[in-house]
PDB file of C-alpha atoms in Angstrom:
ATOM      1  CA  PRO A   1       5.941 -13.040 106.569  1.00 54.00           C
ATOM      2  CA  LEU A   2       4.237 -12.877 103.203  1.00 59.00           C
ATOM      3  CA  LEU A   3       5.431 -15.338 100.625  1.00 56.00           C
ATOM      4  CA  LYS A   4       6.613 -13.822  97.382  1.00 58.00           C
ATOM      5  CA  TYR A   5       5.560 -15.575  94.243  1.00 63.00           C
ATOM      6  CA  PRO A   6       7.051 -15.124  90.816  1.00 68.00           C
ATOM      7  CA  LEU A   7       5.037 -12.899  88.544  1.00 88.00           C
ATOM      8  CA  MET A   8       4.290 -13.677  84.942  1.00 94.00           C
ATOM      9  CA  LYS A   9       6.490 -11.685  82.599  1.00 96.00           C
ATOM     10  CA  LEU A  10       5.346 -10.208  79.312  1.00 97.00           C
ATOM     11  CA  TYR A  11       8.329  -9.468  77.074  1.00 97.00           C
ATOM     12  CA  TYR A  12       7.934  -6.834  74.375  1.00 96.00           C
ATOM     13  CA  PHE A  13       9.273  -3.576  73.031  1.00 94.00           C
ATOM     14  CA  GLY A  14       8.358  -0.346  74.804  1.00 90.00           C
ATOM     15  CA  ILE A  15       5.560   0.417  72.327  1.00 86.00           C
ATOM     16  CA  PHE A  16       1.864  -0.261  71.899  1.00 81.00           C
ATOM     17  CA  ALA A  17       1.787  -2.996  69.284  1.00 85.00           C
ATOM     18  CA  ARG A  18       1.356  -6.783  69.185  1.00 89.00           C
ATOM     19  CA  ALA A  19       1.523  -7.116  72.989  1.00 94.00           C
ATOM     20  CA  GLU A  20      -1.026  -4.401  73.736  1.00 93.00           C
ATOM     21  CA  PRO A  21      -4.129  -6.639  73.546  1.00 94.00           C
ATOM     22  CA  ALA A  22      -2.472  -9.024  76.041  1.00 96.00           C
ATOM     23  CA  ARG A  23      -1.654  -6.107  78.359  1.00 95.00           C
ATOM     24  CA  MET A  24      -5.286  -4.975  78.178  1.00 94.00           C
ATOM     25  CA  ALA A  25      -6.607  -8.480  78.860  1.00 96.00           C
ATOM     26  CA  LEU A  26      -4.244  -9.023  81.807  1.00 96.00           C
ATOM     27  CA  TRP A  27      -5.350  -5.687  83.251  1.00 96.00           C
ATOM     28  CA  LYS A  28      -9.048  -6.572  82.838  1.00 96.00           C
ATOM     29  CA  ALA A  29      -8.451  -9.970  84.455  1.00 96.00           C
ATOM     30  CA  GLY A  30      -6.700  -8.297  87.413  1.00 94.00           C
ATOM     31  CA  VAL A  31      -3.530 -10.314  86.863  1.00 94.00           C
ATOM     32  CA  ASP A  32      -0.288  -9.088  88.367  1.00 93.00           C
ATOM     33  CA  TYR A  33       2.507  -9.394  85.849  1.00 95.00           C
ATOM     34  CA  GLU A  34       5.793  -7.763  84.976  1.00 95.00           C
ATOM     35  CA  ASP A  35       5.814  -5.835  81.718  1.00 96.00           C
ATOM     36  CA  VAL A  36       9.410  -6.356  80.605  1.00 96.00           C
ATOM     37  CA  THR A  37      10.577  -3.881  77.970  1.00 96.00           C
ATOM     38  CA  VAL A  38      13.169  -5.429  75.687  1.00 96.00           C
ATOM     39  CA  ASP A  39      15.605  -4.160  73.104  1.00 96.00           C
ATOM     40  CA  LYS A  40      17.764  -5.993  70.565  1.00 95.00           C
ATOM     41  CA  ASP A  41      20.330  -7.064  73.199  1.00 96.00           C
ATOM     42  CA  ALA A  42      17.672  -8.283  75.629  1.00 96.00           C
ATOM     43  CA  ILE A  43      16.001 -10.292  72.871  1.00 96.00           C
ATOM     44  CA  GLN A  44      19.316 -11.954  72.051  1.00 96.00           C
ATOM     45  CA  LYS A  45      19.809 -12.801  75.735  1.00 96.00           C
ATOM     46  CA  LEU A  46      16.305 -14.288  75.927  1.00 95.00           C
ATOM     47  CA  LYS A  47      17.036 -16.312  72.780  1.00 95.00           C
ATOM     48  CA  ASP A  48      20.292 -17.570  74.288  1.00 95.00           C
ATOM     49  CA  GLU A  49      18.381 -18.581  77.443  1.00 93.00           C
ATOM     50  CA  GLY A  50      15.821 -20.455  75.334  1.00 92.00           C
ATOM     51  CA  LYS A  51      12.963 -18.211  76.460  1.00 92.00           C
ATOM     52  CA  LEU A  52      11.685 -17.285  73.004  1.00 95.00           C
ATOM     53  CA  PRO A  53      10.147 -20.372  71.378  1.00 94.00           C
ATOM     54  CA  PHE A  54      10.021 -18.711  67.954  1.00 95.00           C
ATOM     55  CA  GLY A  55      12.920 -16.317  68.477  1.00 94.00           C
ATOM     56  CA  GLN A  56      10.718 -13.234  68.716  1.00 95.00           C
ATOM     57  CA  VAL A  57       8.497 -11.210  71.008  1.00 97.00           C
ATOM     58  CA  PRO A  58       5.921 -10.905  72.402  1.00 96.00           C
ATOM     59  CA  ALA A  59       6.423 -13.777  74.773  1.00 97.00           C
ATOM     60  CA  LEU A  60       4.625 -14.468  78.037  1.00 97.00           C
ATOM     61  CA  GLU A  61       6.566 -16.311  80.724  1.00 96.00           C
ATOM     62  CA  LEU A  62       4.158 -17.918  83.177  1.00 95.00           C
ATOM     63  CA  ASP A  63       4.899 -18.086  86.879  1.00 92.00           C
ATOM     64  CA  ASP A  64       5.993 -21.726  86.490  1.00 92.00           C
ATOM     65  CA  GLY A  65       8.567 -20.786  83.823  1.00 92.00           C
ATOM     66  CA  THR A  66       6.532 -21.962  80.817  1.00 95.00           C
ATOM     67  CA  VAL A  67       6.948 -19.519  77.935  1.00 96.00           C
ATOM     68  CA  LEU A  68       4.117 -18.800  75.512  1.00 97.00           C
ATOM     69  CA  ALA A  69       4.712 -17.181  72.129  1.00 96.00           C
ATOM     70  CA  GLN A  70       2.766 -15.490  69.325  1.00 96.00           C
ATOM     71  CA  SER A  71       0.472 -12.608  70.170  1.00 94.00           C
ATOM     72  CA  GLY A  72      -2.779 -14.302  69.121  1.00 94.00           C
ATOM     73  CA  ALA A  73      -2.002 -17.506  70.996  1.00 96.00           C
ATOM     74  CA  ILE A  74      -1.003 -15.549  74.109  1.00 97.00           C
ATOM     75  CA  LEU A  75      -4.233 -13.559  73.961  1.00 97.00           C
ATOM     76  CA  ASN A  76      -6.302 -16.730  73.527  1.00 96.00           C
ATOM     77  CA  TYR A  77      -4.542 -18.314  76.520  1.00 97.00           C
ATOM     78  CA  ILE A  78      -5.360 -15.280  78.682  1.00 97.00           C
ATOM     79  CA  GLY A  79      -8.942 -15.278  77.410  1.00 97.00           C
ATOM     80  CA  ASN A  80      -9.442 -18.965  78.148  1.00 96.00           C
ATOM     81  CA  LYS A  81      -7.762 -18.840  81.547  1.00 96.00           C
ATOM     82  CA  HIS A  82      -9.559 -15.738  82.772  1.00 96.00           C
ATOM     83  CA  GLY A  83     -12.990 -16.018  81.178  1.00 96.00           C
ATOM     84  CA  LEU A  84     -12.453 -13.275  78.621  1.00 97.00           C
ATOM     85  CA  LYS A  85     -13.769 -15.165  75.601  1.00 96.00           C
ATOM     86  CA  PRO A  86     -17.424 -15.256  74.580  1.00 95.00           C
ATOM     87  CA  GLN A  87     -19.145 -18.461  75.653  1.00 94.00           C
ATOM     88  CA  ASP A  88     -21.445 -18.366  72.643  1.00 93.00           C
ATOM     89  CA  ALA A  89     -19.748 -19.911  69.598  1.00 94.00           C
ATOM     90  CA  MET A  90     -21.258 -17.427  67.111  1.00 93.00           C
ATOM     91  CA  ALA A  91     -20.350 -14.407  69.248  1.00 93.00           C
ATOM     92  CA  ASN A  92     -16.817 -15.769  69.520  1.00 94.00           C
ATOM     93  CA  TYR A  93     -16.732 -16.309  65.754  1.00 94.00           C
ATOM     94  CA  HIS A  94     -17.707 -12.676  65.100  1.00 93.00           C
ATOM     95  CA  GLY A  95     -15.019 -11.438  67.465  1.00 94.00           C
ATOM     96  CA  GLU A  96     -12.383 -13.709  65.918  1.00 94.00           C
ATOM     97  CA  ALA A  97     -13.346 -12.691  62.380  1.00 95.00           C
ATOM     98  CA  LEU A  98     -13.095  -8.979  63.161  1.00 94.00           C
ATOM     99  CA  SER A  99      -9.789  -9.500  64.965  1.00 94.00           C
ATOM    100  CA  ASP A 100      -8.416 -11.313  61.917  1.00 94.00           C
ATOM    101  CA  LEU A 101      -9.763  -8.657  59.576  1.00 94.00           C
ATOM    102  CA  THR A 102      -8.013  -6.010  61.648  1.00 91.00           C
ATOM    103  CA  TRP A 103      -4.583  -7.576  62.174  1.00 88.00           C
ATOM    104  CA  LEU A 104      -4.215 -10.030  59.305  1.00 89.00           C
ATOM    105  CA  ASP A 105      -5.975  -8.181  56.522  1.00 88.00           C
ATOM    106  CA  PHE A 106      -5.596  -4.467  57.206  1.00 87.00           C
ATOM    107  CA  GLY A 107      -2.501  -4.665  59.395  1.00 84.00           C
ATOM    108  CA  SER A 108      -0.509  -6.884  57.060  1.00 85.00           C
ATOM    109  CA  LYS A 109      -1.277  -4.591  54.124  1.00 85.00           C
ATOM    110  CA  ALA A 110      -1.094  -1.128  55.659  1.00 82.00           C
ATOM    111  CA  PHE A 111       1.679  -1.428  58.238  1.00 78.00           C
ATOM    112  CA  PRO A 112       4.498  -2.274  55.811  1.00 81.00           C
ATOM    113  CA  ALA A 113       3.597   0.755  53.702  1.00 78.00           C
ATOM    114  CA  MET A 114       3.246   2.960  56.776  1.00 77.00           C
ATOM    115  CA  MET A 115       6.549   1.783  58.254  1.00 76.00           C
ATOM    116  CA  GLY A 116       8.310   2.726  55.014  1.00 76.00           C
ATOM    117  CA  ALA A 117       7.025   6.285  55.307  1.00 77.00           C
ATOM    118  CA  LYS A 118       9.727   7.357  57.757  1.00 78.00           C
ATOM    119  CA  ASP A 119      12.461   6.762  55.161  1.00 82.00           C
ATOM    120  CA  ALA A 120      10.546   8.270  52.248  1.00 84.00           C
ATOM    121  CA  GLU A 121      11.342  11.609  50.652  1.00 89.00           C
ATOM    122  CA  ASP A 122       7.810  12.777  51.518  1.00 90.00           C
ATOM    123  CA  PRO A 123       6.668  10.739  54.555  1.00 85.00           C
ATOM    124  CA  ALA A 124       3.270  12.449  54.784  1.00 87.00           C
ATOM    125  CA  LYS A 125       2.493  11.592  51.179  1.00 89.00           C
ATOM    126  CA  VAL A 126       3.445   7.928  51.672  1.00 85.00           C
ATOM    127  CA  MET A 127       1.396   7.703  54.885  1.00 83.00           C
ATOM    128  CA  ASP A 128      -1.607   9.349  53.264  1.00 86.00           C
ATOM    129  CA  ALA A 129      -1.434   6.981  50.290  1.00 86.00           C
ATOM    130  CA  ALA A 130      -1.181   3.923  52.552  1.00 82.00           C
ATOM    131  CA  LEU A 131      -4.148   5.002  54.642  1.00 82.00           C
ATOM    132  CA  THR A 132      -6.262   5.957  51.643  1.00 86.00           C
ATOM    133  CA  GLU A 133      -5.558   2.662  49.905  1.00 88.00           C
ATOM    134  CA  HIS A 134      -6.072   0.450  52.948  1.00 87.00           C
ATOM    135  CA  LEU A 135      -7.913   2.236  55.763  1.00 87.00           C
ATOM    136  CA  ASP A 136     -11.068   3.252  53.926  1.00 87.00           C
ATOM    137  CA  PRO A 137     -11.822  -0.266  52.573  1.00 91.00           C
ATOM    138  CA  PHE A 138     -10.985  -1.764  55.965  1.00 91.00           C
ATOM    139  CA  LEU A 139     -13.332   0.574  57.839  1.00 91.00           C
ATOM    140  CA  GLU A 140     -16.079  -0.184  55.329  1.00 93.00           C
ATOM    141  CA  LYS A 141     -15.655  -3.947  55.858  1.00 94.00           C
ATOM    142  CA  LEU A 142     -15.461  -3.505  59.623  1.00 92.00           C
ATOM    143  CA  GLY A 143     -18.608  -1.382  59.695  1.00 92.00           C
ATOM    144  CA  LYS A 144     -20.601  -3.815  57.564  1.00 94.00           C
ATOM    145  CA  ASN A 145     -19.645  -6.749  59.765  1.00 92.00           C
ATOM    146  CA  LEU A 146     -20.031  -5.366  63.269  1.00 90.00           C
ATOM    147  CA  PRO A 147     -22.261  -7.637  65.341  1.00 88.00           C
ATOM    148  CA  ASN A 148     -25.599  -6.443  66.645  1.00 89.00           C
ATOM    149  CA  SER A 149     -24.300  -6.262  70.207  1.00 89.00           C
ATOM    150  CA  LYS A 150     -22.632  -3.780  72.528  1.00 89.00           C
ATOM    151  CA  LEU A 151     -19.173  -5.256  71.964  1.00 90.00           C
ATOM    152  CA  LEU A 152     -17.364  -7.367  69.383  1.00 90.00           C
ATOM    153  CA  GLY A 153     -18.020 -10.703  71.050  1.00 87.00           C
ATOM    154  CA  GLY A 154     -21.415 -10.022  72.572  1.00 86.00           C
ATOM    155  CA  ASP A 155     -22.453  -7.943  75.550  1.00 89.00           C
ATOM    156  CA  THR A 156     -19.418  -8.491  77.778  1.00 92.00           C
ATOM    157  CA  VAL A 157     -15.829  -7.377  77.255  1.00 95.00           C
ATOM    158  CA  SER A 158     -13.704 -10.013  75.575  1.00 96.00           C
ATOM    159  CA  ILE A 159     -10.243 -10.482  74.135  1.00 96.00           C
ATOM    160  CA  HIS A 160     -11.672  -9.495  70.756  1.00 95.00           C
ATOM    161  CA  ASP A 161     -12.394  -5.984  72.026  1.00 94.00           C
ATOM    162  CA  PHE A 162      -8.818  -5.760  73.276  1.00 94.00           C
ATOM    163  CA  ASN A 163      -7.474  -7.124  70.000  1.00 93.00           C
ATOM    164  CA  VAL A 164      -9.261  -4.621  67.771  1.00 91.00           C
ATOM    165  CA  GLY A 165      -9.042  -1.808  70.316  1.00 89.00           C
ATOM    166  CA  GLY A 166      -5.335  -2.509  70.806  1.00 85.00           C
ATOM    167  CA  PHE A 167      -4.825  -2.193  67.093  1.00 83.00           C
ATOM    168  CA  PHE A 168      -6.333   1.279  67.008  1.00 80.00           C
ATOM    169  CA  THR A 169      -4.392   2.257  70.146  1.00 80.00           C
ATOM    170  CA  ASN A 170      -1.346   1.224  68.137  1.00 74.00           C
ATOM    171  CA  MET A 171      -2.174   3.421  65.205  1.00 70.00           C
ATOM    172  CA  ILE A 172      -2.750   6.483  67.357  1.00 68.00           C
ATOM    173  CA  LEU A 173       0.015   6.156  69.943  1.00 66.00           C
ATOM    174  CA  ASN A 174       2.775   4.756  67.757  1.00 59.00           C
TER     175      ASN A 174
END
């Protein structure tokens, strides 16, 4: 009989957001894992069980029960474990810088404004203003700083491609 082994579990909401780069990296690495969709009640249960080190998702529970937290740290773990980070320090730097520009600069500025659009009197106007104010300057910075390579971290797919690509998947699908 085949032995069953516990799968890693990635806990997150049923949307493309902070966990999407990890999902992409796990797929690329060929890792079997359980994508566990959580809601408010499930998050509380996970908190009560001590499975959310910082009280939030995403969280990645390894097959030995160790729980990793924070989307960037989870993605770096997957990249290190499965060879999805550039070996060249400068290529890795470029990928990291563009990932930070995307999530920490643009995302932290634009998403709060965009999230408020749904409750606004004129949601389209609020969304348009947020994108005009933040997206155009972001795309200009991104374009000026793209490396002279096929991908963000060199010539092979890396976590940085998933991080920036996951962000744009987010914007389109959410």
